[in-house]
Tab-separated table of N, CA and C in Angstrom:
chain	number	residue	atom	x	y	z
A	1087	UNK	N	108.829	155.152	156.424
A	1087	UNK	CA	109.291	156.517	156.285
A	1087	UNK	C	108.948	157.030	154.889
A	1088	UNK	N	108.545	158.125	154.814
A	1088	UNK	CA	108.028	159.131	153.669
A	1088	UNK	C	109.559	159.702	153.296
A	1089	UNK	N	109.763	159.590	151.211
A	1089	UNK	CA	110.419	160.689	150.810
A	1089	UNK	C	109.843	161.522	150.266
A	1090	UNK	N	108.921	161.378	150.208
A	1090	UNK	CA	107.877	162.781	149.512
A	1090	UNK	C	105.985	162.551	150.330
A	1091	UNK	N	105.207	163.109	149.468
A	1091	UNK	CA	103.974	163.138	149.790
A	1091	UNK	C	103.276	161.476	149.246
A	1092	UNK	N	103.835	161.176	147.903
A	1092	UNK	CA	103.560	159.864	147.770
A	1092	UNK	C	104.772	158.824	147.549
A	1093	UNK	N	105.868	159.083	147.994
A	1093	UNK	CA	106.800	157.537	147.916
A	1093	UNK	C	107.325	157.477	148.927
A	1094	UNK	N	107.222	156.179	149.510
A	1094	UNK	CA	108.115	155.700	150.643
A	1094	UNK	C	109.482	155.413	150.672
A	1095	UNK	N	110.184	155.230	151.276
A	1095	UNK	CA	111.853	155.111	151.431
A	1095	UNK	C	111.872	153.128	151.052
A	1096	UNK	N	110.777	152.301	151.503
A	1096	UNK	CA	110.553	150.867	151.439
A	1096	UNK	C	110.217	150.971	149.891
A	1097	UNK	N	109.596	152.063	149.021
A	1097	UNK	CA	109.881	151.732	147.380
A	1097	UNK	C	111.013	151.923	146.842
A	1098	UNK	N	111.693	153.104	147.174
A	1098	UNK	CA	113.254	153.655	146.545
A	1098	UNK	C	113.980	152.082	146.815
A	1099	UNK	N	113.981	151.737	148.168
A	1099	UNK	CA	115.215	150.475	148.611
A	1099	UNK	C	114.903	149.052	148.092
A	1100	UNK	N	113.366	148.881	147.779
A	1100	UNK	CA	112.876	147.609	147.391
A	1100	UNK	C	113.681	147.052	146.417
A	1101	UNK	N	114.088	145.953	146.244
A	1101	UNK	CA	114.796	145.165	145.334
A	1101	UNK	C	114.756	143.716	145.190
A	1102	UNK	N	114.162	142.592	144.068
A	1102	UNK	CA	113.834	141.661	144.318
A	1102	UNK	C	115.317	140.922	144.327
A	1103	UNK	N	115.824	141.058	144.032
A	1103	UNK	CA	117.906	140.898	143.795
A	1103	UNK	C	118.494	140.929	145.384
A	1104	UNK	N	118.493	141.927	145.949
A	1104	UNK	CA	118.500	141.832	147.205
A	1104	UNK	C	117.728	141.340	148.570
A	1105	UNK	N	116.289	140.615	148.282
A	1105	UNK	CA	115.838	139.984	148.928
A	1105	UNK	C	115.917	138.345	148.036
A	1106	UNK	N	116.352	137.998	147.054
A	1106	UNK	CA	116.500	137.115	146.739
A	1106	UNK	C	118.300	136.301	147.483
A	1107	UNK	N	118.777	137.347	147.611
A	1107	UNK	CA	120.469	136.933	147.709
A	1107	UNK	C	120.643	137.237	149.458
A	1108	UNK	N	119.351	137.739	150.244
A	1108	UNK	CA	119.781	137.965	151.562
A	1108	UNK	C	120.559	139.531	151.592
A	1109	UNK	N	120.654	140.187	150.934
A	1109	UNK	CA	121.351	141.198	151.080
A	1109	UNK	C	120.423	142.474	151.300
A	1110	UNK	N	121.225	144.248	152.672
A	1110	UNK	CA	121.107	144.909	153.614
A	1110	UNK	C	120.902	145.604	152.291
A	1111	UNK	N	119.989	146.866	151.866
A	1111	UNK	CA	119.711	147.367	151.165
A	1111	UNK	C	119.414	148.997	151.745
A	1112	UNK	N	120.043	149.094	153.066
A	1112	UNK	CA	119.265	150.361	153.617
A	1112	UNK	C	120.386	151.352	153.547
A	1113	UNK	N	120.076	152.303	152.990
A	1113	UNK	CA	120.700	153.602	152.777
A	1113	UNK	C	121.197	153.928	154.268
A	1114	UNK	N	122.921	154.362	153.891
A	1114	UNK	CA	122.921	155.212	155.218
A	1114	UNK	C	122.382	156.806	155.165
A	1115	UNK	N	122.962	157.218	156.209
A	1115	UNK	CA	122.266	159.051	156.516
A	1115	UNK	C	122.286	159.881	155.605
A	1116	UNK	N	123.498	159.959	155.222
A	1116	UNK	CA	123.871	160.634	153.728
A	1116	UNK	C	123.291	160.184	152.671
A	1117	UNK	N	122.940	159.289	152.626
A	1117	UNK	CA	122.474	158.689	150.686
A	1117	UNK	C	121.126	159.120	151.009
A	1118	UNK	N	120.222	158.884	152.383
A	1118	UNK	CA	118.659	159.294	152.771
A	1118	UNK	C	119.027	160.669	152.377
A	1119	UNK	N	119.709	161.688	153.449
A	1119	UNK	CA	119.423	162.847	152.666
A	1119	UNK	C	119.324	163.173	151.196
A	1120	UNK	N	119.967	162.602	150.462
A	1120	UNK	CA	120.152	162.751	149.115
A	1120	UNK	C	118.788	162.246	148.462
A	1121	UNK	N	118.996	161.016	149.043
A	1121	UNK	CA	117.355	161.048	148.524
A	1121	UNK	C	115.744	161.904	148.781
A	1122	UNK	N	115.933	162.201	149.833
A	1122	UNK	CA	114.848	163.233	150.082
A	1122	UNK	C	114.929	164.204	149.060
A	1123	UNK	N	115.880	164.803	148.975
A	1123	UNK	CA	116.092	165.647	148.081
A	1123	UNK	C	116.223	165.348	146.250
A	1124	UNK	N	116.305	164.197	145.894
A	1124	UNK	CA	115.998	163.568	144.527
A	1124	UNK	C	114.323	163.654	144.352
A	1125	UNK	N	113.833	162.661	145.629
A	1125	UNK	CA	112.089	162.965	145.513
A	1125	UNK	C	111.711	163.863	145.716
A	1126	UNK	N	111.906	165.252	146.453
A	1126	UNK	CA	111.370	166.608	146.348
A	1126	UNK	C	111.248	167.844	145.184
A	1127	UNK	N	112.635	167.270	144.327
A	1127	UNK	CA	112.885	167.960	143.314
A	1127	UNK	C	112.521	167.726	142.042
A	1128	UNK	N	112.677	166.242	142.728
A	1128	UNK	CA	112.007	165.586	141.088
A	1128	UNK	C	111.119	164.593	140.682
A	1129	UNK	N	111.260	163.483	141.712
A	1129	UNK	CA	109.919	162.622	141.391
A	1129	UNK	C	109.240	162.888	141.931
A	1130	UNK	N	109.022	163.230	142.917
A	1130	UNK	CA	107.203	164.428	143.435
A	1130	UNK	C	107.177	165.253	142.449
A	1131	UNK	N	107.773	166.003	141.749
A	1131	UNK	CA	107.271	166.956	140.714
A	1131	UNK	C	106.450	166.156	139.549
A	1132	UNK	N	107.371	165.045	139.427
A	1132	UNK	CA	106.992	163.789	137.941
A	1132	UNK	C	105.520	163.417	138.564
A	1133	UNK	N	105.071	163.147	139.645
A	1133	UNK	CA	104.171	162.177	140.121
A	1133	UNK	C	102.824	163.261	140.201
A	1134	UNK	N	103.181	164.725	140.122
A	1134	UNK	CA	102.639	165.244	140.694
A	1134	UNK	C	102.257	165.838	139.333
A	1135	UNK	N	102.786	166.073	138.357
A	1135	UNK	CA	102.335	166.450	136.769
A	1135	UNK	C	101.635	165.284	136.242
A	1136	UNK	N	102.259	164.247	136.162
A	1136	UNK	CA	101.840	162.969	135.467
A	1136	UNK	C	100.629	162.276	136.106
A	1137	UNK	N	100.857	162.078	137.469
A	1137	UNK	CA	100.052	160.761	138.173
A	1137	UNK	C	101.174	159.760	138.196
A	1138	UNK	N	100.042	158.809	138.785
A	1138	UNK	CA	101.143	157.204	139.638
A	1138	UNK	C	102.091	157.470	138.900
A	1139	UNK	N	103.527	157.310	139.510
A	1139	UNK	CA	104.905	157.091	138.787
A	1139	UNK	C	105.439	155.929	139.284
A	1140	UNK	N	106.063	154.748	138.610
A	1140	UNK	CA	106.846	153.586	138.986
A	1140	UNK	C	107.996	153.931	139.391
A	1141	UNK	N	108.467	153.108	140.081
A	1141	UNK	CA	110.168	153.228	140.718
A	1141	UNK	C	110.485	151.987	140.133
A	1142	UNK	N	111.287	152.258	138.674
A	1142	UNK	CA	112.072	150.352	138.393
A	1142	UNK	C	113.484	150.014	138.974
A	1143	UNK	N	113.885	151.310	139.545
A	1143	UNK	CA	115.445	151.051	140.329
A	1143	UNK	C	115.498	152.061	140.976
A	1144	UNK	N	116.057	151.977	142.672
A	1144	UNK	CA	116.361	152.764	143.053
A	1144	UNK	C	117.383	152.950	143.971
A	1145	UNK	N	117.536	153.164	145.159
A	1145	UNK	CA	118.885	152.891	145.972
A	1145	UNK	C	119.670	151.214	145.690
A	1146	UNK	N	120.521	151.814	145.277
A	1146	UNK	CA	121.611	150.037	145.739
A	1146	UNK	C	123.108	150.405	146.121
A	1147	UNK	N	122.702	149.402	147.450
A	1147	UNK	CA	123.941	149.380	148.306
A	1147	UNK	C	124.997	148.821	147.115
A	1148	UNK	N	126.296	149.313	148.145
A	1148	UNK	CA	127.590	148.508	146.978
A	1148	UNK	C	127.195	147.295	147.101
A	1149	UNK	N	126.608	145.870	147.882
A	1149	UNK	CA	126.272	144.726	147.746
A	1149	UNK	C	125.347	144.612	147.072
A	1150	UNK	N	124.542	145.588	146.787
A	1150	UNK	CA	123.583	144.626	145.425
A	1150	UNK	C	123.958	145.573	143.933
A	1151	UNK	N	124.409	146.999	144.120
A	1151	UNK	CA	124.873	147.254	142.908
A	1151	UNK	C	126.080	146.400	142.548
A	1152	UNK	N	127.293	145.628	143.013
A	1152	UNK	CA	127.484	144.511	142.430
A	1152	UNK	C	127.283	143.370	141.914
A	1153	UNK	N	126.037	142.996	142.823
A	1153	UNK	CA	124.819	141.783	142.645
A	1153	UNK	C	124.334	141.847	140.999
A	1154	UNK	N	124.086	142.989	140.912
A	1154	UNK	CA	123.512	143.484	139.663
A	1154	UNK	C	123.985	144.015	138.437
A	1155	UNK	N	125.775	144.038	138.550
A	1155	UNK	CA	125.875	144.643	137.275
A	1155	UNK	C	126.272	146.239	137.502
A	1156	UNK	N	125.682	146.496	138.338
A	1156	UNK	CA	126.093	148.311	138.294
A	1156	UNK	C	127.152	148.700	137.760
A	1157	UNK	N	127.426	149.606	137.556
A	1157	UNK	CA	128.536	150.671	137.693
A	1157	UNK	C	129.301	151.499	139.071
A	1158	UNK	N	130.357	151.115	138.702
A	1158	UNK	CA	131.007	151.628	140.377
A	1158	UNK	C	131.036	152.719	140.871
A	1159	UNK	N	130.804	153.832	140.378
A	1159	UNK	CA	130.149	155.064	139.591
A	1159	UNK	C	128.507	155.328	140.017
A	1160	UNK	N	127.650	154.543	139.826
A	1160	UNK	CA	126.064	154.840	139.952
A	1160	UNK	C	126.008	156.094	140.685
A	1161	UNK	N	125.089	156.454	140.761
A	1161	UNK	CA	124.126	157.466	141.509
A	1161	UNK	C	123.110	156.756	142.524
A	1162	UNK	N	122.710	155.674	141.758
A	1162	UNK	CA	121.925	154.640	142.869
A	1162	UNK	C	122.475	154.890	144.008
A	1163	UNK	N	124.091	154.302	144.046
A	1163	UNK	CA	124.768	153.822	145.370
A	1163	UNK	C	124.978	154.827	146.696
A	1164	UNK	N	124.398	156.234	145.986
A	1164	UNK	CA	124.901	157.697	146.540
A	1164	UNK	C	122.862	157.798	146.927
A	1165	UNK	N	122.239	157.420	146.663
A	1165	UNK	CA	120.749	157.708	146.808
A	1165	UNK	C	120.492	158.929	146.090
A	1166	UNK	N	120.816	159.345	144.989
A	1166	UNK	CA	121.253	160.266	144.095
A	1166	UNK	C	120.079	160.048	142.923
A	1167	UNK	N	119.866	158.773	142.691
A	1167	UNK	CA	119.486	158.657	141.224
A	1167	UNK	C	118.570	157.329	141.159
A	1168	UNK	N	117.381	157.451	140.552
A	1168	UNK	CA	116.093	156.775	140.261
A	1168	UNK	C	115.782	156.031	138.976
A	1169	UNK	N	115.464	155.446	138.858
A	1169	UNK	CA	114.688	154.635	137.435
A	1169	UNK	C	113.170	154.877	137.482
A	1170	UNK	N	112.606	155.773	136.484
A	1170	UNK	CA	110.916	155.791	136.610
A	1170	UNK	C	110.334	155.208	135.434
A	1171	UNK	N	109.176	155.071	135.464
A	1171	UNK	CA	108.266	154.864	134.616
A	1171	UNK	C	106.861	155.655	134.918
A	1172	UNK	N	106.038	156.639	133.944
A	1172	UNK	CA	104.521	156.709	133.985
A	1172	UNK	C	103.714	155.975	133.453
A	1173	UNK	N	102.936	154.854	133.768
A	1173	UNK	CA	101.902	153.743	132.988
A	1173	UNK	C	101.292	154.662	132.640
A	1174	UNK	N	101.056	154.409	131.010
A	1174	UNK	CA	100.210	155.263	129.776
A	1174	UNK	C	101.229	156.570	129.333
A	1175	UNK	N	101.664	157.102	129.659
A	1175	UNK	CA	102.675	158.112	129.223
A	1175	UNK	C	103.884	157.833	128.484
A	1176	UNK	N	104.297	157.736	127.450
A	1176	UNK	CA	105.317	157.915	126.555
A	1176	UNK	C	106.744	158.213	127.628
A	1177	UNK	N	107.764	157.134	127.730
A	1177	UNK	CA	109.368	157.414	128.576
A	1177	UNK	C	109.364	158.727	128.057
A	1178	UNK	N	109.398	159.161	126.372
A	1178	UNK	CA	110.461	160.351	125.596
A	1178	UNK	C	109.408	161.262	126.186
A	1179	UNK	N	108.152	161.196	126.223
A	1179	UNK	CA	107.572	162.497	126.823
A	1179	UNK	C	107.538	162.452	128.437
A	1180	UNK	N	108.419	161.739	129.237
A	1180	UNK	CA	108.418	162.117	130.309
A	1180	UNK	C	109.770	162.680	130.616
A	1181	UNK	N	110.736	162.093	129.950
A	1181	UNK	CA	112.176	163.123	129.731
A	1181	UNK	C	112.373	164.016	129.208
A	1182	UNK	N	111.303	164.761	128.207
A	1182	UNK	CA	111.464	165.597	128.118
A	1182	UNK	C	110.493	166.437	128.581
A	1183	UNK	N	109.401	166.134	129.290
A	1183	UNK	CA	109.109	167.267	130.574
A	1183	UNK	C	110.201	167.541	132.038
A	1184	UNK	N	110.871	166.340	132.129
A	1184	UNK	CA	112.062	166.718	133.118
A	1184	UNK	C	112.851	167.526	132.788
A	1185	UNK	N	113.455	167.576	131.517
A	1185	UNK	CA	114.588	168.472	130.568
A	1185	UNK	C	113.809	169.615	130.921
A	1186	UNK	N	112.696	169.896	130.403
A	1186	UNK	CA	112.041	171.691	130.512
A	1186	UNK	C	111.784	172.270	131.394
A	1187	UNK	N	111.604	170.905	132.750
A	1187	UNK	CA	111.086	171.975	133.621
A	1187	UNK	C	111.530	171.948	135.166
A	1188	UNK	N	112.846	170.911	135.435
A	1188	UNK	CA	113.315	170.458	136.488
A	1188	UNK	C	114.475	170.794	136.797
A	1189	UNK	N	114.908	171.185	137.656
A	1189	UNK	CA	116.300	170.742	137.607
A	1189	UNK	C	116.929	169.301	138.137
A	1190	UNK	N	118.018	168.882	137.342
A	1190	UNK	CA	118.570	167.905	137.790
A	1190	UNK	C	120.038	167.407	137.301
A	1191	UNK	N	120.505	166.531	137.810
A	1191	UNK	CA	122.298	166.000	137.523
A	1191	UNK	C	122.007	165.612	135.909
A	1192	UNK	N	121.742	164.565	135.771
A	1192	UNK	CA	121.787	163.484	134.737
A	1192	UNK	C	120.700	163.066	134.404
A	1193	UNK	N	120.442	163.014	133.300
A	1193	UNK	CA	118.713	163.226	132.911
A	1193	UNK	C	119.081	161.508	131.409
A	1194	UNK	N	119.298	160.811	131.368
A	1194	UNK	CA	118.762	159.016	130.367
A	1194	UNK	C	117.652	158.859	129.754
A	1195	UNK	N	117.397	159.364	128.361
A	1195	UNK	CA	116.269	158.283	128.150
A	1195	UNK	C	116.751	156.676	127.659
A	1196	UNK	N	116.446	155.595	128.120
A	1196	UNK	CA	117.191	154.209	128.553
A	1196	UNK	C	116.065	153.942	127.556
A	1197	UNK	N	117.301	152.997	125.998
A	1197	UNK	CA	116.535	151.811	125.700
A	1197	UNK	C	115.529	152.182	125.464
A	1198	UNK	N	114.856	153.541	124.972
A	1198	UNK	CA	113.793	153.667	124.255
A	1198	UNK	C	113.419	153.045	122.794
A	1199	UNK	N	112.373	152.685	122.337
A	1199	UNK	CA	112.067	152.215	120.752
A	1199	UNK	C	111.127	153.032	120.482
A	1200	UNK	N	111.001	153.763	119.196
A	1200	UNK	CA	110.340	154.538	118.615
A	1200	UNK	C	109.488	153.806	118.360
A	1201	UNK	N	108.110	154.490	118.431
A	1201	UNK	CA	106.783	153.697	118.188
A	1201	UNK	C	106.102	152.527	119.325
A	1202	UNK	N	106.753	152.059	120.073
A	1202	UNK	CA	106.893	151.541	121.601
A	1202	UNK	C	106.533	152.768	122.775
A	1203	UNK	N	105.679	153.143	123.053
A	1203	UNK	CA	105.943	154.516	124.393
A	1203	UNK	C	106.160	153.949	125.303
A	1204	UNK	N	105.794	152.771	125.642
A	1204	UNK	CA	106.156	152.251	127.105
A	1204	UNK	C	107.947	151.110	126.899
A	1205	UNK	N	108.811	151.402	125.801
A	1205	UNK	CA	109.586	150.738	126.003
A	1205	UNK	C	110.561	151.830	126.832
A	1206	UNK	N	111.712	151.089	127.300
A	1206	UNK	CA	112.949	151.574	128.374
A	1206	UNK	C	112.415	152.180	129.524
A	1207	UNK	N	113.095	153.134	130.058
A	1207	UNK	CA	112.672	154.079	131.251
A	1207	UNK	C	113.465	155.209	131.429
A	1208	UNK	N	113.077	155.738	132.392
A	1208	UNK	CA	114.075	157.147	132.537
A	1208	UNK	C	115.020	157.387	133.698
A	1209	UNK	N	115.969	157.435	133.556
A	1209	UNK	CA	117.102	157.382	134.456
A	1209	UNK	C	116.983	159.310	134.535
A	1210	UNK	N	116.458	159.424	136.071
A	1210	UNK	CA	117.451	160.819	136.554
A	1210	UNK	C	118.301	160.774	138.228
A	1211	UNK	N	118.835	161.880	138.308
A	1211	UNK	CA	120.018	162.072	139.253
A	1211	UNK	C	119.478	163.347	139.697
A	1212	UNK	N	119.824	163.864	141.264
A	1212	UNK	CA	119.696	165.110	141.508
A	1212	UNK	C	120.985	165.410	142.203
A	1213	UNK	N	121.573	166.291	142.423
A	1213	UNK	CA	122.632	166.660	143.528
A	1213	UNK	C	122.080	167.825	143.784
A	1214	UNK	N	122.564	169.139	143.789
A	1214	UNK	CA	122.087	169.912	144.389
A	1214	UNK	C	122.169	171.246	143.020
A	1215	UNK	N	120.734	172.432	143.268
A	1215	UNK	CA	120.918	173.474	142.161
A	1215	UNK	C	122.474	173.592	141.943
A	1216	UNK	N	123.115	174.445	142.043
A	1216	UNK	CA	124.469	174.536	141.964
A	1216	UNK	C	125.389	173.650	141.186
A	1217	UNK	N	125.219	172.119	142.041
A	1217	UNK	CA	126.155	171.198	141.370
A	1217	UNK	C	125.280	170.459	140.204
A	1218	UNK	N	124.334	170.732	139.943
A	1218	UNK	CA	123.354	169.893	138.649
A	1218	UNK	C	123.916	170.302	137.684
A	1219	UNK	N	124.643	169.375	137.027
A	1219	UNK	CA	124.670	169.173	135.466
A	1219	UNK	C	124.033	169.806	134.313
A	1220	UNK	N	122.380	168.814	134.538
A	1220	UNK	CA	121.694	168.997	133.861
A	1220	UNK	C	122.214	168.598	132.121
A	1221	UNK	N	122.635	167.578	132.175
A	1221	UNK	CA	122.948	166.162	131.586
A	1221	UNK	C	121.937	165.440	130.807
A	1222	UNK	N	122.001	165.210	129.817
A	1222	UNK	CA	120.557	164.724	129.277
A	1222	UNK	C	120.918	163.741	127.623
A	1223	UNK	N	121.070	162.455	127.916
A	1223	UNK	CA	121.308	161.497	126.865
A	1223	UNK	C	120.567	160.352	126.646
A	1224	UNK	N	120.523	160.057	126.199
A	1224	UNK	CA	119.539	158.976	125.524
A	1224	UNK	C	120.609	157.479	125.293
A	1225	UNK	N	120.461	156.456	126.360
A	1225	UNK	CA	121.279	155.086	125.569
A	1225	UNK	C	120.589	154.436	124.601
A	1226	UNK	N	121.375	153.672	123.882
A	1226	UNK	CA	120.914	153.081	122.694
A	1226	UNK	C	121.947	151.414	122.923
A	1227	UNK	N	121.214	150.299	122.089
A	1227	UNK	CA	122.219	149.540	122.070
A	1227	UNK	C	123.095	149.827	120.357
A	1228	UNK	N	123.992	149.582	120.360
A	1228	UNK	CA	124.447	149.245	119.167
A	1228	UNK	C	125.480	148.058	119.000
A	1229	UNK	N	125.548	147.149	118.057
A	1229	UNK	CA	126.524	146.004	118.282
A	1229	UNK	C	126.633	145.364	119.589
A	1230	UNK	N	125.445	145.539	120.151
A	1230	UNK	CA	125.219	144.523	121.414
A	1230	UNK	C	125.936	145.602	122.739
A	1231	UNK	N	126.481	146.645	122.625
A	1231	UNK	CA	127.172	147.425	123.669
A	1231	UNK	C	126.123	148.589	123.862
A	1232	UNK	N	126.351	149.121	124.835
A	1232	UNK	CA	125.203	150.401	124.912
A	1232	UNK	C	125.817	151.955	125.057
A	1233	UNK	N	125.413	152.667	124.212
A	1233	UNK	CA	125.947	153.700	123.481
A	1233	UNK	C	125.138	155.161	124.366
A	1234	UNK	N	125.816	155.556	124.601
A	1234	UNK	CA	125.229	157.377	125.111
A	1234	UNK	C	125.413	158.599	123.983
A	1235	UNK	N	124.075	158.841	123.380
A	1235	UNK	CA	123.891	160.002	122.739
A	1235	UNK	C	123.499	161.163	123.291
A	1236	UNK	N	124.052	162.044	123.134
A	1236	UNK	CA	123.697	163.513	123.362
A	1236	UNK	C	122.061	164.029	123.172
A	1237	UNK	N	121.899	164.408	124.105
A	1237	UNK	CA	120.183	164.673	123.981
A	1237	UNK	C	118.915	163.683	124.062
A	1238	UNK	N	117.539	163.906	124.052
A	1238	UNK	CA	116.658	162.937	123.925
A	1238	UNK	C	116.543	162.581	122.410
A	1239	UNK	N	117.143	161.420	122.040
A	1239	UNK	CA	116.924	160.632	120.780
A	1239	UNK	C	115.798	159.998	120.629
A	1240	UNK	N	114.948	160.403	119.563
A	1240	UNK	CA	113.274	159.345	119.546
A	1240	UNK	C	113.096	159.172	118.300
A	1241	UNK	N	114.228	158.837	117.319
A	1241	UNK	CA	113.901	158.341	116.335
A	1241	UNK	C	115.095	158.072	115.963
């Protein structure tokens, strides 16, 4: 099954965590819709400015977003919210072409290092025009805990 023109529903759900542990990874009806609508709005737009875009996280059921650490909270778990990467493109310059020109919930630049372009990735969320946020922070570690700053931080 297609969520856009180039990503399949078998990349969003892929997880080596959940085929390692035996665990059901398939979105129900509601989290698919949501996701159609995450890849229409926003990673078809990313894929479609940039070229190839990676998926480093994407749907997780409550059995593997526990598997993993999640948050009970995610957007993952709602089919809401993506982890990307563009090979050769700078994370901070791909969050902040999302910031200018997308709409969306919750906009992460994750674990970026200045002078690194390919370190962290970009965490976004879509819900719907209306209910979008449009949310936009940058984590950092500090003292070993991970910290949410206001805005895209790149230095």
């Amino acid at each position: 099954m297609r969520l856009s023109k180039n990503f399949t529903l078998q990349e969003f759900t892929k997880s080596q965590t959940a085929t390692r542990l035996g665990l059901d990874n398939t979105p129900s009806d509601i989290h698919l819709e949501n996701a159609e609508m995450l890849f229409e709005y926003v990673v078809q737009p990313v894929r479609d400015h940039f070229g190839p875009t990676v998926i480093n996280s994407g749907y997780r059921g409550e059995a593997l977003n526990e598997a993993v650490g999640g948050s009970s909270k995610s957007q993952h778990c709602k089919g809401e919210a993506v982890d990307i990467e563009v090979p050769g493109v700078p994370n901070a310059e791909v969050a902040e072409w999302i910031r200018d020109n997308l709409s969306f919930d919750q906009l992460i630049l994750e674990f970026y290092t200045v002078g690194i372009p390919d370190s962290g990735w970009v965490h976004v969320s879509y819900l719907d025009p209306d209910a979008n946020r449009k949310s936009v922070l940058t984590a950092v570690k500090e003292d070993g805990k991970t910290v949410y700053k206001i805005g895209i931080q790149k230095d």
